[in-house]
Amino acid sequence: MIALLRGRLVEKAPSRLIVDVGGVGYDVQVPVSTFFETAEPGAEVELRIHTHVREDQISLYGFGTALEQQLFEHLISVNGIGPKLALGVLSGIEPRELVRAVRTADVGRLTRIPGIGKKTAERVTLELKDKLGAATFDAAAPAAAPVPATGDSLKTDVLEHYESQTGQR
Protein backbone atom coordinates (compact mmCIF):
# COMPACT_ATOMS: atom_id res chain seq x y z
CA MET A 1 0.00 0.00 0.00
CA ILE A 2 1.33 3.43 -0.92
CA ALA A 3 0.87 5.88 1.98
CA LEU A 4 3.16 8.79 1.08
CA LEU A 5 4.80 10.14 -2.06
CA ARG A 6 7.72 12.54 -2.00
CA GLY A 7 9.24 13.60 -5.29
CA ARG A 8 9.37 16.14 -8.09
CA LEU A 9 6.10 17.51 -9.45
CA VAL A 10 6.01 16.86 -13.20
CA GLU A 11 2.51 17.99 -14.09
CA LYS A 12 -0.24 19.87 -12.30
CA ALA A 13 -3.94 20.03 -13.18
CA PRO A 14 -6.94 20.91 -10.98
CA SER A 15 -7.90 17.29 -10.40
CA ARG A 16 -4.57 15.50 -10.69
CA LEU A 17 -0.85 15.71 -10.15
CA ILE A 18 1.93 13.62 -11.64
CA VAL A 19 4.78 13.10 -9.21
CA ASP A 20 8.15 11.64 -10.27
CA VAL A 21 9.55 9.46 -7.50
CA GLY A 22 12.86 7.86 -8.45
CA GLY A 23 12.06 7.87 -12.17
CA VAL A 24 8.50 6.54 -11.80
CA GLY A 25 5.63 8.93 -12.49
CA TYR A 26 2.64 8.50 -10.19
CA ASP A 27 -0.73 9.85 -11.35
CA VAL A 28 -2.46 11.15 -8.21
CA GLN A 29 -6.05 12.41 -8.06
CA VAL A 30 -6.34 15.41 -5.71
CA PRO A 31 -9.01 17.76 -4.38
CA VAL A 32 -8.89 21.37 -5.56
CA SER A 33 -7.58 22.50 -2.16
CA THR A 34 -4.47 20.32 -2.55
CA PHE A 35 -4.03 21.60 -6.10
CA PHE A 36 -3.95 25.19 -4.81
CA GLU A 37 -1.50 24.37 -2.00
CA THR A 38 0.90 22.45 -4.25
CA ALA A 39 3.99 24.14 -5.68
CA GLU A 40 4.52 24.52 -9.43
CA PRO A 41 5.98 21.77 -11.67
CA GLY A 42 9.65 21.13 -11.01
CA ALA A 43 9.33 21.62 -7.25
CA GLU A 44 9.60 18.93 -4.60
CA VAL A 45 6.25 17.82 -3.19
CA GLU A 46 5.04 15.49 -0.48
CA LEU A 47 1.53 14.04 -0.53
CA ARG A 48 -0.33 11.80 1.88
CA ILE A 49 -1.80 8.99 -0.21
CA HIS A 50 -4.90 6.84 -0.04
CA THR A 51 -4.45 3.79 -2.29
CA HIS A 52 -7.79 2.59 -3.62
CA VAL A 53 -7.78 -0.92 -5.09
CA ARG A 54 -10.55 -2.36 -7.24
CA GLU A 55 -10.67 -5.46 -9.39
CA ASP A 56 -9.74 -3.56 -12.52
CA GLN A 57 -7.58 -0.68 -11.28
CA ILE A 58 -5.41 0.86 -8.59
CA SER A 59 -5.98 4.56 -7.97
CA LEU A 60 -3.98 6.98 -5.87
CA TYR A 61 -5.66 9.89 -4.08
CA GLY A 62 -3.37 12.55 -2.65
CA PHE A 63 -3.81 15.13 0.08
CA GLY A 64 -1.77 18.02 1.41
CA THR A 65 -2.97 17.55 5.01
CA ALA A 66 -3.82 14.69 7.34
CA LEU A 67 -7.25 16.21 7.95
CA GLU A 68 -8.15 16.10 4.25
CA GLN A 69 -7.07 12.48 4.04
CA GLN A 70 -9.06 11.53 7.16
CA LEU A 71 -12.17 13.28 5.84
CA PHE A 72 -11.77 11.54 2.48
CA GLU A 73 -11.50 8.14 4.16
CA HIS A 74 -14.55 8.86 6.32
CA LEU A 75 -16.52 10.03 3.30
CA ILE A 76 -15.82 6.90 1.26
CA SER A 77 -17.06 4.82 4.20
CA VAL A 78 -20.53 6.34 3.68
CA ASN A 79 -22.85 4.18 1.59
CA GLY A 80 -23.17 5.67 -1.90
CA ILE A 81 -20.02 7.82 -1.80
CA GLY A 82 -17.07 6.62 -3.83
CA PRO A 83 -13.62 8.16 -4.15
CA LYS A 84 -14.52 10.51 -7.02
CA LEU A 85 -17.53 11.95 -5.20
CA ALA A 86 -15.49 12.23 -1.98
CA LEU A 87 -12.89 14.28 -3.91
CA GLY A 88 -15.73 16.40 -5.25
CA VAL A 89 -16.95 17.03 -1.71
CA LEU A 90 -13.48 18.06 -0.55
CA SER A 91 -13.18 20.29 -3.61
CA GLY A 92 -16.51 21.96 -2.86
CA ILE A 93 -16.07 22.76 0.83
CA GLU A 94 -13.19 23.61 3.16
CA PRO A 95 -12.32 20.80 5.62
CA ARG A 96 -13.22 22.79 8.76
CA GLU A 97 -16.54 23.81 7.23
CA LEU A 98 -17.29 20.20 6.28
CA VAL A 99 -16.66 19.07 9.85
CA ARG A 100 -18.90 21.86 11.16
CA ALA A 101 -21.68 21.05 8.66
CA VAL A 102 -21.62 17.37 9.63
CA ARG A 103 -21.55 18.07 13.38
CA THR A 104 -24.48 20.49 13.14
CA ALA A 105 -26.35 18.36 10.55
CA ASP A 106 -26.42 21.33 8.16
CA VAL A 107 -27.98 19.48 5.23
CA GLY A 108 -28.57 22.76 3.40
CA ARG A 109 -24.84 23.54 3.32
CA LEU A 110 -23.94 20.02 2.22
CA THR A 111 -26.44 20.06 -0.65
CA ARG A 112 -24.66 23.12 -2.10
CA ILE A 113 -21.69 20.85 -2.83
CA PRO A 114 -21.77 19.61 -6.45
CA GLY A 115 -22.96 15.98 -6.61
CA ILE A 116 -24.55 15.92 -3.13
CA GLY A 117 -28.33 15.72 -2.96
CA LYS A 118 -30.55 15.89 0.09
CA LYS A 119 -30.59 12.13 0.78
CA THR A 120 -26.81 11.84 0.45
CA ALA A 121 -26.31 14.88 2.70
CA GLU A 122 -28.60 13.36 5.33
CA ARG A 123 -26.73 10.04 5.11
CA VAL A 124 -23.36 11.83 5.47
CA THR A 125 -24.48 13.69 8.59
CA LEU A 126 -26.03 10.57 10.12
CA GLU A 127 -23.07 8.25 9.44
CA LEU A 128 -20.24 10.70 10.16
CA LYS A 129 -21.55 12.79 13.05
CA ASP A 130 -20.03 10.53 15.73
CA LYS A 131 -16.84 9.87 13.74
CA LEU A 132 -16.11 13.59 13.38
CA GLY A 133 -16.67 14.37 17.04
CA ALA A 134 -13.06 13.73 18.06
CA ALA A 135 -11.01 16.69 19.26
CA THR A 136 -8.24 15.70 16.84
CA PHE A 137 -10.22 17.29 14.03
CA ASP A 138 -10.27 20.61 15.86
CA ALA A 139 -6.54 20.47 16.46
CA ALA A 140 -5.66 19.19 12.97
CA ALA A 141 -7.58 21.88 11.11
CA PRO A 142 -5.82 25.22 11.01
CA ALA A 143 -7.86 28.37 10.77
CA ALA A 144 -8.78 29.08 7.17
CA ALA A 145 -6.67 31.83 5.68
CA PRO A 146 -8.61 34.58 3.94
CA VAL A 147 -8.54 34.23 0.17
CA PRO A 148 -8.01 37.39 -1.85
CA ALA A 149 -10.85 38.39 -4.15
CA THR A 150 -8.82 37.46 -7.24
CA GLY A 151 -8.33 33.97 -5.78
CA ASP A 152 -12.10 33.52 -5.57
CA SER A 153 -12.38 33.92 -9.34
CA LEU A 154 -9.51 31.51 -9.95
CA LYS A 155 -10.96 28.99 -7.51
CA THR A 156 -14.36 29.23 -9.24
CA ASP A 157 -12.72 28.63 -12.62
CA VAL A 158 -10.80 25.63 -11.28
CA LEU A 159 -13.93 24.16 -9.67
CA GLU A 160 -15.82 24.54 -12.96
CA HIS A 161 -12.95 22.81 -14.78
CA TYR A 162 -12.96 20.01 -12.20
CA GLU A 163 -16.71 19.54 -12.58
CA SER A 164 -16.45 19.41 -16.38
CA GLN A 165 -13.63 16.84 -16.19
CA THR A 166 -15.36 14.58 -13.67
CA GLY A 167 -18.93 15.06 -14.84
CA GLN A 168 -20.04 16.05 -11.35
CA ARG A 169 -22.26 19.04 -10.72
CSV table of C-alpha atoms in Angstrom, one decimal:
chain,number,residue,atom,x,y,z
A,1,MET,CA,0.0,0.0,0.0
A,2,ILE,CA,1.3,3.4,-0.9
A,3,ALA,CA,0.9,5.9,2.0
A,4,LEU,CA,3.2,8.8,1.1
A,5,LEU,CA,4.8,10.1,-2.1
A,6,ARG,CA,7.7,12.5,-2.0
A,7,GLY,CA,9.2,13.6,-5.3
A,8,ARG,CA,9.4,16.1,-8.1
A,9,LEU,CA,6.1,17.5,-9.4
A,10,VAL,CA,6.0,16.9,-13.2
A,11,GLU,CA,2.5,18.0,-14.1
A,12,LYS,CA,-0.2,19.9,-12.3
A,13,ALA,CA,-3.9,20.0,-13.2
A,14,PRO,CA,-6.9,20.9,-11.0
A,15,SER,CA,-7.9,17.3,-10.4
A,16,ARG,CA,-4.6,15.5,-10.7
A,17,LEU,CA,-0.9,15.7,-10.1
A,18,ILE,CA,1.9,13.6,-11.6
A,19,VAL,CA,4.8,13.1,-9.2
A,20,ASP,CA,8.1,11.6,-10.3
A,21,VAL,CA,9.6,9.5,-7.5
A,22,GLY,CA,12.9,7.9,-8.5
A,23,GLY,CA,12.1,7.9,-12.2
A,24,VAL,CA,8.5,6.5,-11.8
A,25,GLY,CA,5.6,8.9,-12.5
A,26,TYR,CA,2.6,8.5,-10.2
A,27,ASP,CA,-0.7,9.9,-11.3
A,28,VAL,CA,-2.5,11.1,-8.2
A,29,GLN,CA,-6.1,12.4,-8.1
A,30,VAL,CA,-6.3,15.4,-5.7
A,31,PRO,CA,-9.0,17.8,-4.4
A,32,VAL,CA,-8.9,21.4,-5.6
A,33,SER,CA,-7.6,22.5,-2.2
A,34,THR,CA,-4.5,20.3,-2.5
A,35,PHE,CA,-4.0,21.6,-6.1
A,36,PHE,CA,-3.9,25.2,-4.8
A,37,GLU,CA,-1.5,24.4,-2.0
A,38,THR,CA,0.9,22.4,-4.2
A,39,ALA,CA,4.0,24.1,-5.7
A,40,GLU,CA,4.5,24.5,-9.4
A,41,PRO,CA,6.0,21.8,-11.7
A,42,GLY,CA,9.7,21.1,-11.0
A,43,ALA,CA,9.3,21.6,-7.3
A,44,GLU,CA,9.6,18.9,-4.6
A,45,VAL,CA,6.2,17.8,-3.2
A,46,GLU,CA,5.0,15.5,-0.5
A,47,LEU,CA,1.5,14.0,-0.5
A,48,ARG,CA,-0.3,11.8,1.9
A,49,ILE,CA,-1.8,9.0,-0.2
A,50,HIS,CA,-4.9,6.8,0.0
A,51,THR,CA,-4.5,3.8,-2.3
A,52,HIS,CA,-7.8,2.6,-3.6
A,53,VAL,CA,-7.8,-0.9,-5.1
A,54,ARG,CA,-10.5,-2.4,-7.2
A,55,GLU,CA,-10.7,-5.5,-9.4
A,56,ASP,CA,-9.7,-3.6,-12.5
A,57,GLN,CA,-7.6,-0.7,-11.3
A,58,ILE,CA,-5.4,0.9,-8.6
A,59,SER,CA,-6.0,4.6,-8.0
A,60,LEU,CA,-4.0,7.0,-5.9
A,61,TYR,CA,-5.7,9.9,-4.1
A,62,GLY,CA,-3.4,12.6,-2.7
A,63,PHE,CA,-3.8,15.1,0.1
A,64,GLY,CA,-1.8,18.0,1.4
A,65,THR,CA,-3.0,17.5,5.0
A,66,ALA,CA,-3.8,14.7,7.3
A,67,LEU,CA,-7.3,16.2,7.9
A,68,GLU,CA,-8.1,16.1,4.2
A,69,GLN,CA,-7.1,12.5,4.0
A,70,GLN,CA,-9.1,11.5,7.2
A,71,LEU,CA,-12.2,13.3,5.8
A,72,PHE,CA,-11.8,11.5,2.5
A,73,GLU,CA,-11.5,8.1,4.2
A,74,HIS,CA,-14.6,8.9,6.3
A,75,LEU,CA,-16.5,10.0,3.3
A,76,ILE,CA,-15.8,6.9,1.3
A,77,SER,CA,-17.1,4.8,4.2
A,78,VAL,CA,-20.5,6.3,3.7
A,79,ASN,CA,-22.9,4.2,1.6
A,80,GLY,CA,-23.2,5.7,-1.9
A,81,ILE,CA,-20.0,7.8,-1.8
A,82,GLY,CA,-17.1,6.6,-3.8
A,83,PRO,CA,-13.6,8.2,-4.2
A,84,LYS,CA,-14.5,10.5,-7.0
A,85,LEU,CA,-17.5,11.9,-5.2
A,86,ALA,CA,-15.5,12.2,-2.0
A,87,LEU,CA,-12.9,14.3,-3.9
A,88,GLY,CA,-15.7,16.4,-5.2
A,89,VAL,CA,-17.0,17.0,-1.7
A,90,LEU,CA,-13.5,18.1,-0.5
A,91,SER,CA,-13.2,20.3,-3.6
A,92,GLY,CA,-16.5,22.0,-2.9
A,93,ILE,CA,-16.1,22.8,0.8
A,94,GLU,CA,-13.2,23.6,3.2
A,95,PRO,CA,-12.3,20.8,5.6
A,96,ARG,CA,-13.2,22.8,8.8
A,97,GLU,CA,-16.5,23.8,7.2
A,98,LEU,CA,-17.3,20.2,6.3
A,99,VAL,CA,-16.7,19.1,9.9
A,100,ARG,CA,-18.9,21.9,11.2
A,101,ALA,CA,-21.7,21.1,8.7
A,102,VAL,CA,-21.6,17.4,9.6
A,103,ARG,CA,-21.5,18.1,13.4
A,104,THR,CA,-24.5,20.5,13.1
A,105,ALA,CA,-26.4,18.4,10.6
A,106,ASP,CA,-26.4,21.3,8.2
A,107,VAL,CA,-28.0,19.5,5.2
A,108,GLY,CA,-28.6,22.8,3.4
A,109,ARG,CA,-24.8,23.5,3.3
A,110,LEU,CA,-23.9,20.0,2.2
A,111,THR,CA,-26.4,20.1,-0.7
A,112,ARG,CA,-24.7,23.1,-2.1
A,113,ILE,CA,-21.7,20.9,-2.8
A,114,PRO,CA,-21.8,19.6,-6.5
A,115,GLY,CA,-23.0,16.0,-6.6
A,116,ILE,CA,-24.6,15.9,-3.1
A,117,GLY,CA,-28.3,15.7,-3.0
A,118,LYS,CA,-30.5,15.9,0.1
A,119,LYS,CA,-30.6,12.1,0.8
A,120,THR,CA,-26.8,11.8,0.5
A,121,ALA,CA,-26.3,14.9,2.7
A,122,GLU,CA,-28.6,13.4,5.3
A,123,ARG,CA,-26.7,10.0,5.1
A,124,VAL,CA,-23.4,11.8,5.5
A,125,THR,CA,-24.5,13.7,8.6
A,126,LEU,CA,-26.0,10.6,10.1
A,127,GLU,CA,-23.1,8.3,9.4
A,128,LEU,CA,-20.2,10.7,10.2
A,129,LYS,CA,-21.5,12.8,13.1
A,130,ASP,CA,-20.0,10.5,15.7
A,131,LYS,CA,-16.8,9.9,13.7
A,132,LEU,CA,-16.1,13.6,13.4
A,133,GLY,CA,-16.7,14.4,17.0
A,134,ALA,CA,-13.1,13.7,18.1
A,135,ALA,CA,-11.0,16.7,19.3
A,136,THR,CA,-8.2,15.7,16.8
A,137,PHE,CA,-10.2,17.3,14.0
A,138,ASP,CA,-10.3,20.6,15.9
A,139,ALA,CA,-6.5,20.5,16.5
A,140,ALA,CA,-5.7,19.2,13.0
A,141,ALA,CA,-7.6,21.9,11.1
A,142,PRO,CA,-5.8,25.2,11.0
A,143,ALA,CA,-7.9,28.4,10.8
A,144,ALA,CA,-8.8,29.1,7.2
A,145,ALA,CA,-6.7,31.8,5.7
A,146,PRO,CA,-8.6,34.6,3.9
A,147,VAL,CA,-8.5,34.2,0.2
A,148,PRO,CA,-8.0,37.4,-1.8
A,149,ALA,CA,-10.9,38.4,-4.1
A,150,THR,CA,-8.8,37.5,-7.2
A,151,GLY,CA,-8.3,34.0,-5.8
A,152,ASP,CA,-12.1,33.5,-5.6
A,153,SER,CA,-12.4,33.9,-9.3
A,154,LEU,CA,-9.5,31.5,-10.0
A,155,LYS,CA,-11.0,29.0,-7.5
A,156,THR,CA,-14.4,29.2,-9.2
A,157,ASP,CA,-12.7,28.6,-12.6
A,158,VAL,CA,-10.8,25.6,-11.3
A,159,LEU,CA,-13.9,24.2,-9.7
A,160,GLU,CA,-15.8,24.5,-13.0
A,161,HIS,CA,-13.0,22.8,-14.8
A,162,TYR,CA,-13.0,20.0,-12.2
A,163,GLU,CA,-16.7,19.5,-12.6
A,164,SER,CA,-16.4,19.4,-16.4
A,165,GLN,CA,-13.6,16.8,-16.2
A,166,THR,CA,-15.4,14.6,-13.7
A,167,GLY,CA,-18.9,15.1,-14.8
A,168,GLN,CA,-20.0,16.0,-11.3
A,169,ARG,CA,-22.3,19.0,-10.7
